Short mmCIF file of C-alpha atoms and ligand atoms in Angstrom, two decimals:
data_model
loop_
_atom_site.label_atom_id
_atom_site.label_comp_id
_atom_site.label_asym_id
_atom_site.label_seq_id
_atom_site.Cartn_x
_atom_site.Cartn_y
_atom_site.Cartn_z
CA UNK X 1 -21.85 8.18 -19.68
CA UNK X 2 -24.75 6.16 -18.11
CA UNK X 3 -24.91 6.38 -14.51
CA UNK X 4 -22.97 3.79 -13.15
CA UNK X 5 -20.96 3.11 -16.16
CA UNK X 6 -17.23 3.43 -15.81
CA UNK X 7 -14.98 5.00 -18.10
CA UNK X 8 -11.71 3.01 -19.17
CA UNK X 9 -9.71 5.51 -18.32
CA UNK X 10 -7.42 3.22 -17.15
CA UNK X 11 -7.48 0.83 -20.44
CA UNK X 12 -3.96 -0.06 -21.64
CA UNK X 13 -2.02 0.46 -18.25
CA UNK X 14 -0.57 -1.33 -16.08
CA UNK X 15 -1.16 -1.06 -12.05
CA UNK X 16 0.66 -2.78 -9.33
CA UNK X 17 -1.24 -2.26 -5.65
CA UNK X 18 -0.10 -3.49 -2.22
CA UNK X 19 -2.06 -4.45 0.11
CA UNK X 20 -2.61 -6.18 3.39
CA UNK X 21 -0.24 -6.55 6.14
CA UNK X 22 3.40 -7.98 6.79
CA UNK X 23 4.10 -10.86 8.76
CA UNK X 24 7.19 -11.44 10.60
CA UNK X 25 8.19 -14.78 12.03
CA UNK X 26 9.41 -14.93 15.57
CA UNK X 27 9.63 -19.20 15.17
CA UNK X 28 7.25 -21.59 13.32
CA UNK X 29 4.08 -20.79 15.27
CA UNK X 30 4.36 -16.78 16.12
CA UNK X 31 4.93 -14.01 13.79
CA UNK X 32 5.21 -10.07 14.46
CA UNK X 33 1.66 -8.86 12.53
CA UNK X 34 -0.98 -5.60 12.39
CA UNK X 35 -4.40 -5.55 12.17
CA UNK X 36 -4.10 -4.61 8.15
CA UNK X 37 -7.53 -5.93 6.81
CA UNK X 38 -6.30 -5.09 3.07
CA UNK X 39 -9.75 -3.55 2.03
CA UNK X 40 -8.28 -0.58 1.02
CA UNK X 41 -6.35 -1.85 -1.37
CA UNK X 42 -9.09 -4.59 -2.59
CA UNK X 43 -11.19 -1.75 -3.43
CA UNK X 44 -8.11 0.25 -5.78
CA UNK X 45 -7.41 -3.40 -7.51
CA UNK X 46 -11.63 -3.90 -7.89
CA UNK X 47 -12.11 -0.52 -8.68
CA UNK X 48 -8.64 -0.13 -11.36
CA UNK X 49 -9.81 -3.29 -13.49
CA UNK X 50 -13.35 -1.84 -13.80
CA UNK X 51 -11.99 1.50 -15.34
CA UNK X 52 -9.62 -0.89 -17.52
CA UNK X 53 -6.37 -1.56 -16.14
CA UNK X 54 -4.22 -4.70 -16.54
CA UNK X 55 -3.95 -5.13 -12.39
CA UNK X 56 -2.00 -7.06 -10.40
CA UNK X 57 -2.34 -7.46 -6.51
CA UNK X 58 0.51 -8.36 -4.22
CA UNK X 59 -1.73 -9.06 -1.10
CA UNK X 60 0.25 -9.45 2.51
CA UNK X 61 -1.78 -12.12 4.90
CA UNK X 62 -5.18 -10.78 3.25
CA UNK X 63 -8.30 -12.97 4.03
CA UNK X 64 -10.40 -11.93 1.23
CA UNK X 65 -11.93 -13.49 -2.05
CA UNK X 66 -9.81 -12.57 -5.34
CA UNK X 67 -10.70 -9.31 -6.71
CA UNK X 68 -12.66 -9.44 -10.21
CA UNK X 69 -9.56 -9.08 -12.91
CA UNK X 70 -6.88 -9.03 -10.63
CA UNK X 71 -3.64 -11.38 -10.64
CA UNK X 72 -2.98 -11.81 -7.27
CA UNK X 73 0.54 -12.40 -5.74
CA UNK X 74 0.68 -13.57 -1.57
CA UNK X 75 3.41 -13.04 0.26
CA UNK X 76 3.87 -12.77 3.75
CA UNK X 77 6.80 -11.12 5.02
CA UNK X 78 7.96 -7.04 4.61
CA UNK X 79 10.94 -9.23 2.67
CA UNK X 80 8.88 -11.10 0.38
CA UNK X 81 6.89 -8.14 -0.39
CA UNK X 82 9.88 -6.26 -1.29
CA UNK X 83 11.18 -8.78 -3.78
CA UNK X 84 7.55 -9.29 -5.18
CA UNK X 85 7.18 -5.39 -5.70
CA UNK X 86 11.12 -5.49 -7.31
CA UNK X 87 9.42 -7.80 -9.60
CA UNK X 88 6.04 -6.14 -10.55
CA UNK X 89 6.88 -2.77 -10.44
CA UNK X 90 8.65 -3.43 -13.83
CA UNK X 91 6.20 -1.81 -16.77
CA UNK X 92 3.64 -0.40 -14.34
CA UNK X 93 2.33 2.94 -14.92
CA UNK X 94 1.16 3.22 -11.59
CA UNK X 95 2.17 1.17 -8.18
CA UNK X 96 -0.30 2.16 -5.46
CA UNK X 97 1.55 0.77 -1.73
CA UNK X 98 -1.60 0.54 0.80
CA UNK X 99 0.44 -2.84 2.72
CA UNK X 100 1.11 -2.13 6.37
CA UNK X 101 4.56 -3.02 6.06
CA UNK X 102 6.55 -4.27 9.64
CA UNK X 103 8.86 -1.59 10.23
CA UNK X 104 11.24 -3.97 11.92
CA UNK X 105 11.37 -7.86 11.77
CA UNK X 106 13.38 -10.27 14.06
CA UNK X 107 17.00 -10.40 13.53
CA UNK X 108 16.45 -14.52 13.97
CA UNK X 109 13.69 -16.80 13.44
CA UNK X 110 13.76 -19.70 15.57
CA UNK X 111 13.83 -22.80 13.53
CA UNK X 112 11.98 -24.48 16.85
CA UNK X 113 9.27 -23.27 18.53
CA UNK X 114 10.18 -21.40 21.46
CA UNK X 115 9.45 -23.11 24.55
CA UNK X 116 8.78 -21.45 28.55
CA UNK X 117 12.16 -23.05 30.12
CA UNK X 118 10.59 -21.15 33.70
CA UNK X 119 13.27 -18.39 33.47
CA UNK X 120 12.87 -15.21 32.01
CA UNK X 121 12.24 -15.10 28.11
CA UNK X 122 15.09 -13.87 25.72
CA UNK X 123 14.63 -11.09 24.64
CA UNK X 124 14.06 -10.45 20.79
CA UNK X 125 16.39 -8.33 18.90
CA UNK X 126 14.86 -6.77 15.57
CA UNK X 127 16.03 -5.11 12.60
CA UNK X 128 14.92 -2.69 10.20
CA UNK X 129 13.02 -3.51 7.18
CA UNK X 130 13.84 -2.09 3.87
CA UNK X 131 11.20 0.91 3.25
CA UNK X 132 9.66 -0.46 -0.43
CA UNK X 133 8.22 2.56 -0.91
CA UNK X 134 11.32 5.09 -0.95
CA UNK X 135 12.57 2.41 -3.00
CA UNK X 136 10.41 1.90 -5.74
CA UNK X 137 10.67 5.79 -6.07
CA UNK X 138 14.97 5.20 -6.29
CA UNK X 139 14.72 2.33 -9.18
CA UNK X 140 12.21 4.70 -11.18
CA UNK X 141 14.39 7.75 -11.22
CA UNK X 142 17.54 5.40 -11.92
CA UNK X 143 15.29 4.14 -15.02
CA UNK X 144 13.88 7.35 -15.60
CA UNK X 145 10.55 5.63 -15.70
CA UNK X 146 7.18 7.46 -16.06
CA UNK X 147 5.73 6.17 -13.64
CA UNK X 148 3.12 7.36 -10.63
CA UNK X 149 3.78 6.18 -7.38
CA UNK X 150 1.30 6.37 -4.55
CA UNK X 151 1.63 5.96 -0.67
CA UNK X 152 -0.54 5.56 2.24
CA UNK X 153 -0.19 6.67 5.92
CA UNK X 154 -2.12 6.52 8.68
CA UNK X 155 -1.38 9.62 11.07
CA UNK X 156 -2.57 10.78 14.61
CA UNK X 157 -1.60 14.14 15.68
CA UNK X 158 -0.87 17.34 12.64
CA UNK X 159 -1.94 14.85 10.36
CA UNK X 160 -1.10 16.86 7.23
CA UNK X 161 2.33 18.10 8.89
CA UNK X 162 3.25 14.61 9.50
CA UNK X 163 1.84 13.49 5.94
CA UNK X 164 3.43 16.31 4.09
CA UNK X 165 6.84 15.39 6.05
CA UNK X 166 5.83 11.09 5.17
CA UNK X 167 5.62 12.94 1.36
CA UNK X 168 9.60 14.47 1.23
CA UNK X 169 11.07 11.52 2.32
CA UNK X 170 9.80 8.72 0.81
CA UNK X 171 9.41 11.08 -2.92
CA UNK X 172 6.07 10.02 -3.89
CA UNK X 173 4.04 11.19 -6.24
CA UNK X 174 0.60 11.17 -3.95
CA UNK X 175 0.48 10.19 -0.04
CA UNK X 176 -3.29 9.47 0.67
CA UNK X 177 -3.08 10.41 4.89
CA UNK X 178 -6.17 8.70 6.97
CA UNK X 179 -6.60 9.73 10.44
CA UNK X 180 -6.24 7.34 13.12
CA UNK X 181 -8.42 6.71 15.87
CA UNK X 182 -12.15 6.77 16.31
CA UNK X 183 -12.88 3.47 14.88
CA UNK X 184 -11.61 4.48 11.70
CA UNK X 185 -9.36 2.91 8.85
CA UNK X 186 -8.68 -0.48 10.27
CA UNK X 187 -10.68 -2.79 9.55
CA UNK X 188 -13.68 -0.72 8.89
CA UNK X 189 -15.90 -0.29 5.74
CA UNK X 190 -15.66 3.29 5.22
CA UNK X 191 -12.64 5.72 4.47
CA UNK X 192 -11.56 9.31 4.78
CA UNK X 193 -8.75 10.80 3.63
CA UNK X 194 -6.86 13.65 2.57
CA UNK X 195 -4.45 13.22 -0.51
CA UNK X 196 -1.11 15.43 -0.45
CA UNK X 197 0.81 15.71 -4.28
CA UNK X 198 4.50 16.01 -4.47
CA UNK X 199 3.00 19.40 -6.98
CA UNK X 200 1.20 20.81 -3.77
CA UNK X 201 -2.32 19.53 -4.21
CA UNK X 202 -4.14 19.00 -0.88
CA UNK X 203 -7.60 17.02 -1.82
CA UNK X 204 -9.71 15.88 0.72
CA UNK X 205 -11.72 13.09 -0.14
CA UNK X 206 -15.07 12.47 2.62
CA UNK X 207 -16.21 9.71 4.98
CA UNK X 208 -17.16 7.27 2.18
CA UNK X 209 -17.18 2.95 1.12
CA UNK X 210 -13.33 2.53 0.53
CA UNK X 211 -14.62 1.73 -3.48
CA UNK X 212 -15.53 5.98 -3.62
CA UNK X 213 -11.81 6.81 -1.79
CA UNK X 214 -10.13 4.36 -4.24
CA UNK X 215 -12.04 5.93 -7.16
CA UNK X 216 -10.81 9.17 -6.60
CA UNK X 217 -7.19 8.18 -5.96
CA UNK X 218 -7.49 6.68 -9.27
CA UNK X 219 -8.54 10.10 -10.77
CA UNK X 220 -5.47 11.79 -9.28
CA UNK X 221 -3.84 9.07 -10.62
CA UNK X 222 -4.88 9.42 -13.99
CA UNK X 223 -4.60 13.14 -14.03
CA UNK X 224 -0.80 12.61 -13.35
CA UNK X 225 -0.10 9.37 -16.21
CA UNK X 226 1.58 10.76 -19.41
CA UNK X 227 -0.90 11.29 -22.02
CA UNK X 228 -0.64 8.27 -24.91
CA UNK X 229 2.16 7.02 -23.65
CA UNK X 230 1.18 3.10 -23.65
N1 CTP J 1 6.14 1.50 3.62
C1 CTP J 1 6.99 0.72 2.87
N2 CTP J 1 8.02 0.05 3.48
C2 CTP J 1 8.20 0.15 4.81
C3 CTP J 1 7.33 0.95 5.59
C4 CTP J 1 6.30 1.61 4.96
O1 CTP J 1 6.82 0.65 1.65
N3 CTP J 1 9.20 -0.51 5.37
C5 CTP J 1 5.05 2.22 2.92
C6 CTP J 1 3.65 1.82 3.31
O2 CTP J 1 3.16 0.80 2.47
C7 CTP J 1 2.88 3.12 3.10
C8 CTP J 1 3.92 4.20 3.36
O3 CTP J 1 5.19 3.57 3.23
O4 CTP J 1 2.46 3.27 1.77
C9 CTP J 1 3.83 4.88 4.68
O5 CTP J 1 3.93 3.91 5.71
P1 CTP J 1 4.26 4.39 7.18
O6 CTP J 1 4.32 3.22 8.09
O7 CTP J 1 3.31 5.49 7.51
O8 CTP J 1 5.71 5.03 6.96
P2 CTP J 1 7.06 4.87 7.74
O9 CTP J 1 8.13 5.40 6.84
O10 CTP J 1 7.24 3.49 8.23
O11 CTP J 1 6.90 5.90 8.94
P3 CTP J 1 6.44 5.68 10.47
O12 CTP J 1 7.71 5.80 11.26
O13 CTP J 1 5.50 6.84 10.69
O14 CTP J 1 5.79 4.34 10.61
CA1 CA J 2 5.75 2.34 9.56
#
């Protein structure tokens, strides 16, 4: 191949990608959020429809322009995402989940905005969101799709302990693990990561432009899609 050429690799499948960060509402004006930027996963939607794939986006709160070939889906809430995933994940041969997902949402949203009344304020009771990931992995096996399902974590501490722990529960196929802290993942233009398989593979992809990290999740994505099966 010329340099800089891509090769389809991808050509014929389908890819569903997360990304961007969940919203949820406390009233009309004020909503539980994280700093989520959603470049990550604007670089695996650019960087899947150059190597082929048919891609759709399901972007959370995301302030950036349309990737190139993408259909993109916005939703704002860890709910809405759920049900849009539910939806999408239907025929994919891959469904990459880079969305900072609310772990917990307010039991109530105010239908008024909530006001200073000079005593102390109510307090405000969440709930548990439903973890998408863990269960995109429990509608595939109840299809018995083929399908390769990718997670991402952001870890402080034994990052691979805790990433290789993240792995087991939620069943993945891949869990790409970023360290946190230092000025990196958030918001910033360049990536590292290491990428733990469900087979044992440890890969360690460098400090690099998010379009090189999402390029090489795509190869281990590849590697894993069954061969002709379109
Ligand atoms: N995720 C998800 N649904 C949730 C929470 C997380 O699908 N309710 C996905 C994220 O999109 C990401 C992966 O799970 O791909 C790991 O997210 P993370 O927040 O690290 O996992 P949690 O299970 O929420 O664990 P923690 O308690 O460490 O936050
Ligand atoms: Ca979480």
């Amino acid at each position: 191949l010329r340099r800089g050429a891509v090769a389809p690799d991808l050509a014929g499948r389908r890819v569903v990608i997360s990304a961007g960060g969940t919203r949820e509402a406390i009233d009309p004006v004020r909503f539980i959020g994280n700093h989520s930027s959603g470049r990550q996963g604007y670089a695996l939607a650019r960087t899947a429809a150059a190597r082929g794939a048919d891609v759709t986006l399901v972007a959370a709160n995301v302030d950036l322009p349309d990737p190139a070939g993408a259909r993109v889906v916005r939703v704002s809430s860890a709910v809405e995402l759920s049900e849009a995933m539910a939806a999408e994940r239907a025929g994919a041969d891959a469904v990459v989940m880079t969305a900072a997902v609310a772990d917990f949402r307010p039991v109530t949203s105010a239908a008024s905005k909530i006001k200073k009344s000079g005593a102390a304020p109510a307090p405000i009771e969440l709930v548990e969101n439903p973890d998408i990931l863990a269960g995109l992995v429990v509608d595939r096996e109840r299809e018995g799709l083929e399908q390769t399902i990718v997670g991402f974590a952001a870890e402080t501490d034994d990052v691979i302990a805790n990433g290789r722990a993240k792995l087991a529960r939620k069943g993945c196929d891949l869990l790409v693990v970023n360290q946190v802290g230092g000025g990196r993942a958030f918001g910033t233009e360049d990536n590292q990561a290491t990428v733990l398989a469900s087979d044992g593979a440890v890969v360690d992809i460098p400090t690099g432009p998010k379009e090189a990290l999402a390029d090489r999740v795509w190869d281990l994505v590849v590697e894993r899609l069954p061969r002709g099966a379109r």
